[in-house]
Amino acid sequence: MKKQIVVVTSGYERFVHWLMAISCLLLCYTGLGMMYKELNFFGAIFGGLKGLKTVHDICAVFFAVGLLLAIQMWWKEAGVFVFPEDWEWIKAGGDYLWHVDHVPETGKYNPGQKMFFLTVALCGLLMICTGFFMWFPHYLPANLMDWVYVLHVLGFVVIFAFFFVHLYLGTIGNPGSVSAMFSGKMELPVLRMLHPKWVKEMEHEGKLMIVEDKK
Amino acid sequence: MSEKIKLYDASKCTACRGCQLACKQWNALKAGQTEHKGTYQNPPTLQPNTYMIIHFQDYVAPEGDVRWLFRKEACMHCTKAACVTVCPSGALYYNKEFKTVGMDREKCIGCKECVSACPFEVPRYDKETEKVYKCDMCETRITNNMNPACVKACPTGALKWLDKDEALKIAEGRVQQLGGDANVYGDKFVGGTHLMYVLKEKMDVYDGIKKDPKVPQSIFVWKNLLKPLSLLAAGGVIGAELIHYMIRGPHKPHPEHYEEAKKQGGA
Amino acid sequence: MTNHWNDFKNADVFLIMGSNPASNHPVSFKWIQDAVERRGAKIICVDPRFTQSASRAHLYAPLRSGTDIAFLGGMIKYILEKQLYHLDYVLNYTNASFLVNPAFKLPGQNGGVFSGLKDGKYEKDTWTYQTGADGVIKKDKTLQDPNCVFQLLKKHYSRYTPELVSRITGTPKEKLIEVYKLYGSTGKPNKAGVELYAMGWTQHTVGVQNIRAMCIVQLLLGNMGIAGGGIAAMRGESNVQGSTDHGLLFHIWPGYLSVPTGALTTLALYNEKQTPKTKEKDSLNWWKNKPKYVASFLRSMYGKNMTLDESYNALPKIDDGANYSWLMIFDQMYKEKFTGFFAWGMNPACSGAHSNKVRQALGKLDWMVNVNLFDNETGSFWRGPGMDSAKIKTEVFMLPCASSVEKEGSIANSGRLQQWRYKAIPYYGDSKPDGDIMSEIFFKVRDLYAKQGGPNAAAITKLTWPYGKYIGKEFHYEPRKVAAEINGYFLEDKKMENPTKKGEFKEFKKGDLVPTFAWLQDDGSTSSGCWVYCGSVDKEKGILPMRRGQADPTGLGLYSEWAWCWPLNRRIIYNGASVDLSGKPWDPSRAVIKWDAKEEKWKGDVPDGVGNPGKGRPPFIMKPDGVASLFGPGLADGPFPEHYEPLECPVERNLLSPQKNNPAIKRFDKKGVGSDLDKYSGVASCDPRFPFICATYRVSEHWQTGVLTRWCPWLAEMQPGMFVEMSEELAKMRGIKTGDKCTVSSARGEVECTAIVTPRFKPFEIDGNTIHEVGIPWHFGWITTKDRTYNSGDKKAEVFTTGDSANLVTPTIGDANTMIPESKAFMVNVVKKGVK
C-alpha cells in the first residue's frame, strides 16, 4: 500500500513551536532547579545556581516572544470553539477514552487541541505577567507580590502537567503525528483521523498537497 | 552555646547612630549620596548598602507632651523566617547556634523572593551585583564570641546581645520598670524574633513598625500546597498516560481513514 | 569638669542645660544611663529645643536662648526661700558669712548694674570685704548681717520671682517650680546633683556668669567636690582641656599663669602683683606658690641659657588692657594690622563668628599657612563664594599634617584625664606630624635670627628644643620627651625637705624628674612646662598617662590607675569639701575620700585641700581665703550673675532692670571699635527684619566645622547638609514645609538650609508676645559641596554635603570676660528660598 504524505505545517509554524517548546522546557528545568533546594544541582550545567536564574530570565524572554507569535498565528484556528461539532467531539471523548465508531468531525484542531492551546496561551500569559513582576518586584506592593508567586506556581502546576499530556499525544499516543513538528509532513490517514474535516476542506479547495507516494 | 537575642531598648537609645556607622564599617558598606530632606533620618530607608537605620520620629503624645522617638530598623531574624522559607538557593539560612538568619551571598541568585516574602520589608536587592543584602547579625563576629558591631558601638546599653532567656527576662523587667505603655516587641510573632525591642510607647505610635507581621499566607499556599501539587499533577498525568497506553493503546487511524485515502488517492 | 565622665554614674539628679550630651557627648550617656538605672537618677533637660538629650529626660523645660541666668536666679531664690541649701557646707566652705563693703550696691538698687560701672567697665573698689584691724575678713556665722554675702545673695535674687522669670524665659511657671524642686532636692547631704554644660552656656555675652550662677547653685546645695556632683564643662573637642591647660589662650601661660602685661616690667614685680595673699589664718592659699611655677615654666622655655629675669623679659607681654582673643584677631586682620597668619588645625572661615568678616579679613593678609589634613574653606577662601580671586593678594601655603591616629601623643579630656595615644597607622603621603612641622619652622627661624639678628633675638635663639632627634636630615619630634619636659626636671643636684612631710629629706640629681609640683622651686633649680602636669611622668613608672590599670577600690569609678589626671592624679577636685569639718564624708555611701585614723592618712581619691580632720583648713585652697565664692569679685561683669538680654534679642527691654545688655561687654558697633562689617539687627529696638531668635549647635555625626567629618563618607551620608529646625507655627507663618530649601539671614549674612519643621521647637510666650526660635548646625562649608567649581587635582568628597557655615550669620559680640562670641542667641529671619 502506498503511503500518502501531506504537508501540514509551514516552517514558520514549526519555528514558533520549537521556540516555545525549547524555552518552555528550559524554563521548567531551571524553574524546578530553583524551586526545589534538592534540585539546586540542576544549576551545575549553567555554572552554578546563579546560572539557573540567568537562563530562566533569558528563556522567559524567548518564551514570551514565542507565545505571542503563537497566539497571533493560531488564535483563530485553535482558540475558538465551534459548536455544535466540537461539543459532539467532546461528548465522544475524541476517540481517546473509549471506542467510537464514528468520531465526530472537527475543524483543523479538535477541541482537545484547542483546550491545550488555550491552556498554554492563558497560563503562558500568566507566567509571563507574574514572571515580569518577579523580575521587577518593586512595581507591586509586597502583599500583592506574595500572590504573584502563588500564581506563578499555579501556572506551572498546569503547564507542567499539560506538558506531559502534549508530549504523550504528540508522540506515542498518536503514532505518526510527531513528524508534523519535524518534517512538517504527515501520513494522510493519520491526518484524516486527527483532522478529518480539515482534510476535506483542503480537498475541496484543492489545497491538499500530497508530496510523496511511497510504494 | 544557645539561642541569642539582640535586645534594642528604645527607652535607652539616644540616636547617636554609632550603631549605624559601626554596621557600615564592619560590613564594609559604602556610603551613598544622600540628600537632606528635613529629617535626621538618613539614609531614609534600608538599602543594599545600609543594613540598619535609626528612625527619628517626632511624636506629640495625646496629653500634649512632645517626644522624640527612635527606633532601630534592621533584620528581625525571625524564628519562622519567610525569607529562609522562600529562598530557593539556600543563601538564607538559620544559624544553628544562635537561631539568627544568616546569609551566604555567594549562593544568592538574586531572585528577590525574600524581598517580597519578608513581613518586615528588610532584604534589599542590589541591581549592580544582582544580589540581596541584609543584616546577618554580624555572623563573622558572633561565631567568634564577639558582639555584633552595632552592640559593640552602643554607648548607652540600648543594644545588648544576650542569651534568649536572659533577654526576655531583662525585656520584661524593663517594661515593668518603665510602666505606662511600655511593651516588648518581637516575642509574639513569627515564632519570636532575634532582634527584639523594648518600646516605651504603644507599638501603634511608631511609624513604619509592622503591627502584625506574619509569614505571608501565600507562602504556605505555594510552598506547602502548590509545590507538591506540581509534581503530583505531572506524575498523575504520566501515570494516566501509561494506563491509557496499556488499556487503549495508541490512537491509530480507523480503516475508513485508509479507505477514504484510497478513494481520494484514486481520484 | 570638676569631676570626670565616669562620675556621672554617681549622680542623683542631672541638670542638662547649655548642652546636648546625647548628641554631642554620646558616651557620657553610658554613665548617665547607668545612674538612671542603678540609682533611679532623674534627668532634667532645659533647652530651647527638645533635643536628643531631652528625649531621655524625665523633666524637660523649654527656655528662650540667653535667659539662663534668669532661670538659675529663680532657682537660687527658690533654694534660699525653701531652705534647701546644705547649711553646714554653705557656712564653712563658702564665703556666705563674709561681710561685704557696705558701699557695694546690687543692680536692684543701682539701675540694673553693680556699683562701680564707669565707661563700660567696672571699677571694683566696692566689691570688697570688710576687714578687721588684722586684715582678716569680717564674718557673721549667723548669716544675719545684711551685708554678709548670704544676705546679699538673698536680696539680689529676691527679684527673680517665678512669675518674672517665666515672663523672661518663656518657661511655664509650673515647669520652673518642678525643675527647682527636683534639682533643689540634691541639697541634702546624701544627694548629689551635677550640671552638664557646653557651648550652650559659654557662647553668650553673659557666658561666664551663666556658669557662675550654676556654681552658686552647686555651692548652696553642697554639690561641689562630692561624687556625682560638680559642674561638668563638657568640652567640644577631645583635647580642648589639654590645649587650655597648655596655654592655648592669649592671656594665660601653661598652667593658668597669667600672661604678663607691659606694666609688669620685671619678674619680681610680676610675682608681687600676681601672687595672691591672704590673712586668713587657716587658709592654705595654694597660689602663693605661683612664683615657683612661673620660674619653672621660664626654665622649661630657656633652661639655663638665660637667667630667670632674662627669660621673663624675653617672653612677649601683652599691652595693658589689650585683648588678643579670636574676635579681636580677625578684627585686627580685617583692619590690615598684621601680615601673616598660621591657621593651624583651625578653619576660621567656617568656625569664626561672622565668617564673612573672617573671609574678608583673610584677604587682607600677605601670606597664610594652612596646616590641616584637608584643604578647607580657610585655605581656599580666595575661591570661595562671592570671592574675586583676582583681587586677593594673600599667598596661601598648605602644609598637610598627620591626623591624631598617625602619631603618638596625649590628650587631656574634659575630666582632666591625660591619656596616652599610640600611633596606629603611618602618616599619609607628604603629611607630617605637627611637631615635626613646628620644629622645622623653628630651626629655620632660629637660624635666621642667629644670622641676621633682630629685636629680642635671644627670645628665639636661646629657646631650648630638646624634643627629638635627627633621622637623616629630618628632625623627628618625640612626644615622650615633651611629656617629660612638661612634667619638669631638677636642673641641679639638690637636697630638699619633703614639702608634705616635715623632717624628711630627699636628694635629687640634676636631670631627675620632679616628683610633684610641691617640689618645684622659685630659684631656678627646677623646670616644668606646665606645673599642673608635674607628677605625670615618673622616674620609675614612666609616662603615667600610659597606665591602663583597671582597679576601682572605692567602686566610684575613680580608676586611679587608668592614665593620669591633673592635678596629682586627683579625679574629683575640691574633694576636701566632700567631708564635714570633722573629716566624715557627707555621704558615707559615696565617700570620695575617707580618713584612715590608724594610718593617719586620707584614702580614696587624692585628697584636695583638706587638712587632717579637725584642723579646720578650708578646702578650696586655690582661693586665697580657702572657701568657694558665692560672691565672686574676680569677674569683669559683677560679683553675682545678673540677667541681661543678649545683644541681639527679641524683647524691647530687660524685664528685670533698666539695663538691657551686659554693661561690661565690648561693643564692636561702638565708634572706633569694630569695623564696617560689624552689623547687628537693631540692638536698641527689636528689628522687624530679623524677628526670630537663632542658636547654632552640633549634631552627633559632625565635628566642629566638619573639616574632618565632612570628608568621611559614612558621616556625610547620615547628615548630608545644612538645615534649620523650626516650629510648626513659624513654618506655617512663612509657608515652609519640611524639606523646603530656606534662607536664614541675619544682619551679617545668609545661609541656605533645608527646613526641619518640628513640634520639638515651640514658640515662646515672652511677656505676652509670641517669640519664635530656630536652630542651625554649624558643621557645613562650601568646600565639600557638589556645585562649587573644581580645578583639576581638587579632591572631591565621596559624599557631597550641602550648605555653608552657620557662622555666616552669627554676631561678633563676645562675653565680657572671655570674648567668646554670642552664637547661641542672635536674631535672624527665615524665608522659603527665593521669597524676598
CSV table of N, CA, C and O in Angstrom, one decimal, chain C residues 327-397:
chain,number,residue,atom,x,y,z
C,327,LEU,N,37.9,87.1,68.3
C,327,LEU,CA,37.2,88.2,67.6
C,327,LEU,C,38.1,89.4,67.3
C,327,LEU,O,38.1,90.0,66.2
C,328,MET,N,39.0,89.6,68.3
C,328,MET,CA,40.0,90.8,68.1
C,328,MET,C,41.0,90.5,67.0
C,328,MET,O,41.3,91.3,66.2
C,329,ILE,N,41.5,89.2,67.0
C,329,ILE,CA,42.4,88.9,65.9
C,329,ILE,C,41.9,89.1,64.5
C,329,ILE,O,42.5,89.8,63.7
C,330,PHE,N,40.7,88.7,64.3
C,330,PHE,CA,40.1,88.8,63.0
C,330,PHE,C,39.7,90.3,62.7
C,330,PHE,O,39.7,90.7,61.6
C,331,ASP,N,39.3,91.0,63.8
C,331,ASP,CA,39.0,92.4,63.6
C,331,ASP,C,40.3,93.1,63.2
C,331,ASP,O,40.3,93.9,62.2
C,332,GLN,N,41.4,92.8,63.9
C,332,GLN,CA,42.7,93.5,63.5
C,332,GLN,C,43.1,93.0,62.1
C,332,GLN,O,43.7,93.8,61.4
C,333,MET,N,42.9,91.8,61.8
C,333,MET,CA,43.3,91.3,60.5
C,333,MET,C,42.5,92.0,59.4
C,333,MET,O,43.1,92.4,58.4
C,334,TYR,N,41.3,92.2,59.7
C,334,TYR,CA,40.4,92.9,58.7
C,334,TYR,C,40.9,94.3,58.5
C,334,TYR,O,40.8,94.9,57.4
C,335,LYS,N,41.4,94.9,59.6
C,335,LYS,CA,41.9,96.3,59.6
C,335,LYS,C,43.4,96.3,59.1
C,335,LYS,O,44.0,97.3,59.3
C,336,GLU,N,43.8,95.2,58.6
C,336,GLU,CA,45.2,95.1,58.0
C,336,GLU,C,46.3,95.5,59.0
C,336,GLU,O,47.3,96.1,58.7
C,337,LYS,N,46.1,95.0,60.2
C,337,LYS,CA,47.1,95.3,61.3
C,337,LYS,C,48.2,94.2,61.3
C,337,LYS,O,49.2,94.4,62.0
C,338,PHE,N,48.0,93.1,60.6
C,338,PHE,CA,49.1,92.2,60.5
C,338,PHE,C,49.1,91.5,59.2
C,338,PHE,O,48.2,91.5,58.4
C,339,THR,N,50.3,90.9,58.9
C,339,THR,CA,50.5,90.5,57.5
C,339,THR,C,50.5,89.0,57.3
C,339,THR,O,50.1,88.5,56.2
C,340,GLY,N,50.9,88.2,58.3
C,340,GLY,CA,50.9,86.7,58.1
C,340,GLY,C,50.1,86.0,59.2
C,340,GLY,O,49.8,86.5,60.2
C,341,PHE,N,49.7,84.8,58.8
C,341,PHE,CA,48.8,84.1,59.7
C,341,PHE,C,49.0,82.6,59.5
C,341,PHE,O,49.1,82.1,58.4
C,342,PHE,N,49.1,81.9,60.6
C,342,PHE,CA,49.1,80.4,60.6
C,342,PHE,C,47.7,79.9,61.0
C,342,PHE,O,47.3,80.2,62.2
C,343,ALA,N,47.0,79.2,60.1
C,343,ALA,CA,45.7,78.6,60.5
C,343,ALA,C,46.1,77.1,60.8
C,343,ALA,O,46.2,76.3,59.9
C,344,TRP,N,46.4,76.8,62.0
C,344,TRP,CA,46.9,75.5,62.3
C,344,TRP,C,45.9,74.6,63.0
C,344,TRP,O,45.5,74.9,64.1
C,345,GLY,N,45.4,73.7,62.2
C,345,GLY,CA,44.3,72.8,62.7
C,345,GLY,C,43.1,73.6,63.0
C,345,GLY,O,42.3,73.3,63.9
C,346,MET,N,42.9,74.6,62.3
C,346,MET,CA,41.7,75.5,62.5
C,346,MET,C,41.1,75.8,61.2
C,346,MET,O,41.7,75.8,60.1
C,347,ASN,N,39.8,76.2,61.2
C,347,ASN,CA,39.1,76.5,60.0
C,347,ASN,C,38.3,77.8,60.2
C,347,ASN,O,37.1,77.8,60.2
C,348,PRO,N,39.0,78.9,60.5
C,348,PRO,CA,38.3,80.1,60.9
C,348,PRO,C,37.2,80.6,59.8
C,348,PRO,O,36.3,81.2,60.2
C,349,ALA,N,37.4,80.3,58.6
C,349,ALA,CA,36.5,80.7,57.6
C,349,ALA,C,35.1,80.1,57.8
C,349,ALA,O,34.1,80.6,57.2
C,350,CYS,N,35.1,79.1,58.6
C,350,CYS,CA,33.8,78.5,59.0
C,350,CYS,C,33.5,78.6,60.5
C,350,CYS,O,32.4,78.7,60.9
C,351,SER,N,34.6,78.5,61.3
C,351,SER,CA,34.3,78.5,62.7
C,351,SER,C,34.3,79.8,63.3
C,351,SER,O,33.7,80.0,64.4
C,352,GLY,N,34.7,80.9,62.6
C,352,GLY,CA,34.7,82.2,63.2
C,352,GLY,C,33.4,82.8,63.1
C,352,GLY,O,32.7,82.8,62.1
C,353,ALA,N,33.0,83.4,64.2
C,353,ALA,CA,31.7,84.2,64.2
C,353,ALA,C,31.8,85.2,63.1
C,353,ALA,O,32.8,85.8,62.9
C,354,HIS,N,30.7,85.5,62.4
C,354,HIS,CA,30.6,86.4,61.3
C,354,HIS,C,31.7,86.0,60.3
C,354,HIS,O,32.6,86.7,60.0
C,355,SER,N,31.5,84.8,59.7
C,355,SER,CA,32.5,84.2,58.8
C,355,SER,C,32.8,85.1,57.6
C,355,SER,O,33.9,85.1,57.0
C,356,ASN,N,31.8,85.9,57.2
C,356,ASN,CA,32.0,86.8,56.1
C,356,ASN,C,33.1,87.8,56.4
C,356,ASN,O,34.0,88.1,55.5
C,357,LYS,N,33.1,88.2,57.6
C,357,LYS,CA,34.2,89.2,58.0
C,357,LYS,C,35.5,88.4,58.1
C,357,LYS,O,36.6,89.0,57.6
C,358,VAL,N,35.5,87.2,58.6
C,358,VAL,CA,36.7,86.4,58.7
C,358,VAL,C,37.3,86.2,57.3
C,358,VAL,O,38.5,86.4,57.0
C,359,ARG,N,36.4,85.8,56.3
C,359,ARG,CA,36.8,85.5,55.0
C,359,ARG,C,37.4,86.8,54.3
C,359,ARG,O,38.4,86.7,53.5
C,360,GLN,N,36.8,87.9,54.6
C,360,GLN,CA,37.3,89.2,54.0
C,360,GLN,C,38.7,89.5,54.6
C,360,GLN,O,39.6,89.9,54.0
C,361,ALA,N,38.8,89.2,56.0
C,361,ALA,CA,40.0,89.5,56.7
C,361,ALA,C,41.2,88.7,56.1
C,361,ALA,O,42.3,89.2,56.0
C,362,LEU,N,40.9,87.4,55.8
C,362,LEU,CA,42.0,86.6,55.3
C,362,LEU,C,42.6,87.2,54.0
C,362,LEU,O,43.7,87.0,53.7
C,363,GLY,N,41.7,87.9,53.3
C,363,GLY,CA,42.2,88.5,52.0
C,363,GLY,C,43.1,89.7,52.2
C,363,GLY,O,43.6,90.3,51.3
C,364,LYS,N,43.2,90.2,53.4
C,364,LYS,CA,44.0,91.4,53.7
C,364,LYS,C,45.4,90.9,54.1
C,364,LYS,O,46.2,91.8,54.4
C,365,LEU,N,45.6,89.7,54.2
C,365,LEU,CA,46.9,89.2,54.6
C,365,LEU,C,47.9,89.1,53.4
C,365,LEU,O,47.5,89.1,52.3
C,366,ASP,N,49.2,89.1,53.8
C,366,ASP,CA,50.2,88.9,52.7
C,366,ASP,C,50.3,87.4,52.5
C,366,ASP,O,50.4,86.9,51.4
C,367,TRP,N,50.4,86.7,53.6
C,367,TRP,CA,50.5,85.2,53.5
C,367,TRP,C,49.7,84.5,54.6
C,367,TRP,O,49.5,85.1,55.6
C,368,MET,N,49.4,83.3,54.3
C,368,MET,CA,48.7,82.4,55.2
C,368,MET,C,49.3,81.0,55.1
C,368,MET,O,49.5,80.5,54.0
C,369,VAL,N,49.5,80.4,56.2
C,369,VAL,CA,49.9,79.0,56.2
C,369,VAL,C,48.7,78.2,56.7
C,369,VAL,O,48.3,78.4,57.8
C,370,ASN,N,48.3,77.2,55.9
C,370,ASN,CA,47.1,76.4,56.4
C,370,ASN,C,47.7,75.0,56.7
C,370,ASN,O,48.1,74.3,55.8
C,371,VAL,N,47.7,74.7,58.0
C,371,VAL,CA,48.2,73.4,58.3
C,371,VAL,C,46.9,72.5,58.7
C,371,VAL,O,46.2,72.8,59.6
C,372,ASN,N,46.7,71.6,57.9
C,372,ASN,CA,45.5,70.8,58.1
C,372,ASN,C,45.5,69.4,57.4
C,372,ASN,O,46.5,69.2,56.6
C,373,LEU,N,44.6,68.6,57.6
C,373,LEU,CA,44.5,67.3,57.0
C,373,LEU,C,44.0,67.4,55.5
C,373,LEU,O,44.4,66.7,54.6
C,374,PHE,N,43.1,68.3,55.4
C,374,PHE,CA,42.5,68.5,54.0
C,374,PHE,C,42.5,70.0,53.7
C,374,PHE,O,42.6,70.9,54.6
C,375,ASP,N,42.4,70.3,52.4
C,375,ASP,CA,42.1,71.7,52.1
C,375,ASP,C,40.8,72.0,52.7
C,375,ASP,O,39.9,71.2,52.9
C,376,ASN,N,40.6,73.3,53.1
C,376,ASN,CA,39.4,73.7,53.7
C,376,ASN,C,38.9,75.1,53.3
C,376,ASN,O,39.6,75.7,52.5
C,377,GLU,N,37.9,75.5,53.8
C,377,GLU,CA,37.3,76.8,53.4
C,377,GLU,C,38.3,78.0,53.7
C,377,GLU,O,38.2,79.0,53.1
C,378,THR,N,39.2,77.7,54.7
C,378,THR,CA,40.1,78.8,55.1
C,378,THR,C,41.3,78.8,54.0
C,378,THR,O,41.6,79.8,53.4
C,379,GLY,N,41.8,77.6,53.7
C,379,GLY,CA,42.9,77.5,52.8
C,379,GLY,C,42.5,78.0,51.4
C,379,GLY,O,43.3,78.5,50.6
C,380,SER,N,41.3,77.7,51.0
C,380,SER,CA,40.8,78.1,49.7
C,380,SER,C,39.8,79.3,49.8
C,380,SER,O,39.0,79.4,48.9
C,381,PHE,N,39.9,80.1,50.8
C,381,PHE,CA,38.9,81.2,51.0
C,381,PHE,C,38.9,82.1,49.7
C,381,PHE,O,37.8,82.6,49.4
C,382,TRP,N,40.0,82.2,49.1
C,382,TRP,CA,40.1,83.1,47.9
C,382,TRP,C,39.3,82.7,46.7
C,382,TRP,O,39.1,83.4,45.8
C,383,ARG,N,38.8,81.4,46.7
C,383,ARG,CA,38.0,81.0,45.6
C,383,ARG,C,36.6,80.6,46.2
C,383,ARG,O,35.9,79.8,45.6
C,384,GLY,N,36.3,81.0,47.3
C,384,GLY,CA,35.0,80.7,47.9
C,384,GLY,C,33.9,81.5,47.3
C,384,GLY,O,34.1,82.4,46.4
C,385,PRO,N,32.7,81.3,47.8
C,385,PRO,CA,31.5,82.0,47.3
C,385,PRO,C,31.7,83.5,47.4
C,385,PRO,O,32.1,84.0,48.5
C,386,GLY,N,31.4,84.2,46.4
C,386,GLY,CA,31.5,85.7,46.4
C,386,GLY,C,32.9,86.3,46.4
C,386,GLY,O,33.1,87.5,46.6
C,387,MET,N,33.9,85.5,46.2
C,387,MET,CA,35.3,86.0,46.3
C,387,MET,C,35.8,86.2,44.8
C,387,MET,O,35.5,85.4,44.0
C,388,ASP,N,36.5,87.3,44.6
C,388,ASP,CA,37.1,87.5,43.3
C,388,ASP,C,38.6,87.3,43.5
C,388,ASP,O,39.3,88.1,44.0
C,389,SER,N,39.0,86.1,43.1
C,389,SER,CA,40.4,85.7,43.4
C,389,SER,C,41.4,86.6,42.8
C,389,SER,O,42.5,86.8,43.3
C,390,ALA,N,41.0,87.3,41.7
C,390,ALA,CA,42.0,88.2,41.1
C,390,ALA,C,42.3,89.4,42.0
C,390,ALA,O,43.4,89.9,41.8
C,391,LYS,N,41.5,89.7,42.9
C,391,LYS,CA,41.7,90.9,43.7
C,391,LYS,C,42.3,90.5,45.1
C,391,LYS,O,42.5,91.4,45.9
C,392,ILE,N,42.6,89.2,45.2
C,392,ILE,CA,43.1,88.8,46.5
C,392,ILE,C,44.6,88.6,46.4
C,392,ILE,O,45.1,87.8,45.6
C,393,LYS,N,45.4,89.2,47.3
C,393,LYS,CA,46.8,89.2,47.3
C,393,LYS,C,47.4,88.1,48.1
C,393,LYS,O,48.6,87.7,48.0
C,394,THR,N,46.6,87.6,49.0
C,394,THR,CA,47.1,86.6,50.0
C,394,THR,C,47.8,85.4,49.4
C,394,THR,O,47.1,84.7,48.5
C,395,GLU,N,49.0,85.1,49.8
C,395,GLU,CA,49.6,83.9,49.3
C,395,GLU,C,49.4,82.8,50.3
C,395,GLU,O,49.7,82.9,51.5
C,396,VAL,N,48.8,81.7,49.9
C,396,VAL,CA,48.4,80.6,50.8
C,396,VAL,C,49.4,79.4,50.6
C,396,VAL,O,49.6,79.0,49.5
C,397,PHE,N,49.9,78.9,51.7
C,397,PHE,CA,50.7,77.7,51.7
C,397,PHE,C,49.9,76.6,52.5
C,397,PHE,O,49.4,76.9,53.6
